[in-house]
């Protein structure tokens, strides 16, 4: 039996989720998930919508409680999803210092202090994606993170705008290669984020198979799988699809993290 992990999940410790941690854990156990890592939103930038929501004391005490209640049946890891941690690095360092975190996801949710949904309005698709991937390059070059969250998030929103749509792999390939080379050099992984399957107009993960294969070809090994779920009902969403993808792309392992140290789980 494959050891099943969901390494991207939100609860009401994030500004955009109402889910209680207990309900997510209960549902994860029902679905046969072995390990979950909570990755709540956190930003030190007052201009980001996430700013000011996190109460670390509350978050860590819920983790303790859930480990006490469910620890025999579910391994529970504590993580964060940081907004643009390549910016305001000193503030991030000060605020996260000493916290017992297992795992850190780094995200590009904003460009030039604008959330990407507003940023993309009236942009040319090619220039838009180029700008997005440039920001991701800055992220993997400078931030202290374990894994890049939803590598090509822009497509999730751009796909619904008729003059944008998703990107052409060949047009963005050079930029992606630069990102992957830098990430691999700095031991930063990527995730298969399955939330894209929930969106009919997209119906693919972030990133897609082609991009995942490119990462592997360049020597990428560190890979996590996450539903990016914001509700108990969708914990573990399409994890099986993601595992099949990882296998097909040639990955032998997926990764988990303890105190920010990577460990491998063999894909069977
Ligand atoms: Zn995100
Ligand atoms: Zn997320």
PDB file of C-alpha atoms and ligand atoms in Angstrom, residues 8-10 16 39 41 81 105 107 109 149-150 193 228-230, ligand 2:
ATOM      1  CA  UNK A   8      -0.868  21.519   0.842  1.00  0.00           C
ATOM      2  CA  UNK A   9      -3.950  22.182   2.950  1.00  0.00           C
ATOM      3  CA  UNK A  10      -5.633  25.203   4.514  1.00  0.00           C
ATOM      4  CA  UNK A  16      -9.666  32.236   2.780  1.00  0.00           C
ATOM      5  CA  UNK A  39       0.247  24.998   4.937  1.00  0.00           C
ATOM      6  CA  UNK A  41      -1.166  31.420   4.350  1.00  0.00           C
ATOM      7  CA  UNK A  81       2.538  28.971   2.555  1.00  0.00           C
ATOM      8  CA  UNK A 105       5.871  26.496   0.604  1.00  0.00           C
ATOM      9  CA  UNK A 107       4.161  31.287  -3.555  1.00  0.00           C
ATOM     10  CA  UNK A 109       0.307  35.389  -5.381  1.00  0.00           C
ATOM     11  CA  UNK A 149       3.650  26.149  -4.536  1.00  0.00           C
ATOM     12  CA  UNK A 150       1.505  25.983  -7.708  1.00  0.00           C
ATOM     13  CA  UNK A 193      -0.996  20.942  -7.019  1.00  0.00           C
ATOM     14  CA  UNK A 228      -4.412  22.988  -1.923  1.00  0.00           C
ATOM     15  CA  UNK A 229      -7.786  22.270  -0.394  1.00  0.00           C
ATOM     16  CA  UNK A 230      -9.549  24.920   1.671  1.00  0.00           C
TER      17      UNK A 230
HETATM   18 ZN1  LIG B   2      -2.551  27.192  -0.818  1.00  0.00          ZN
END
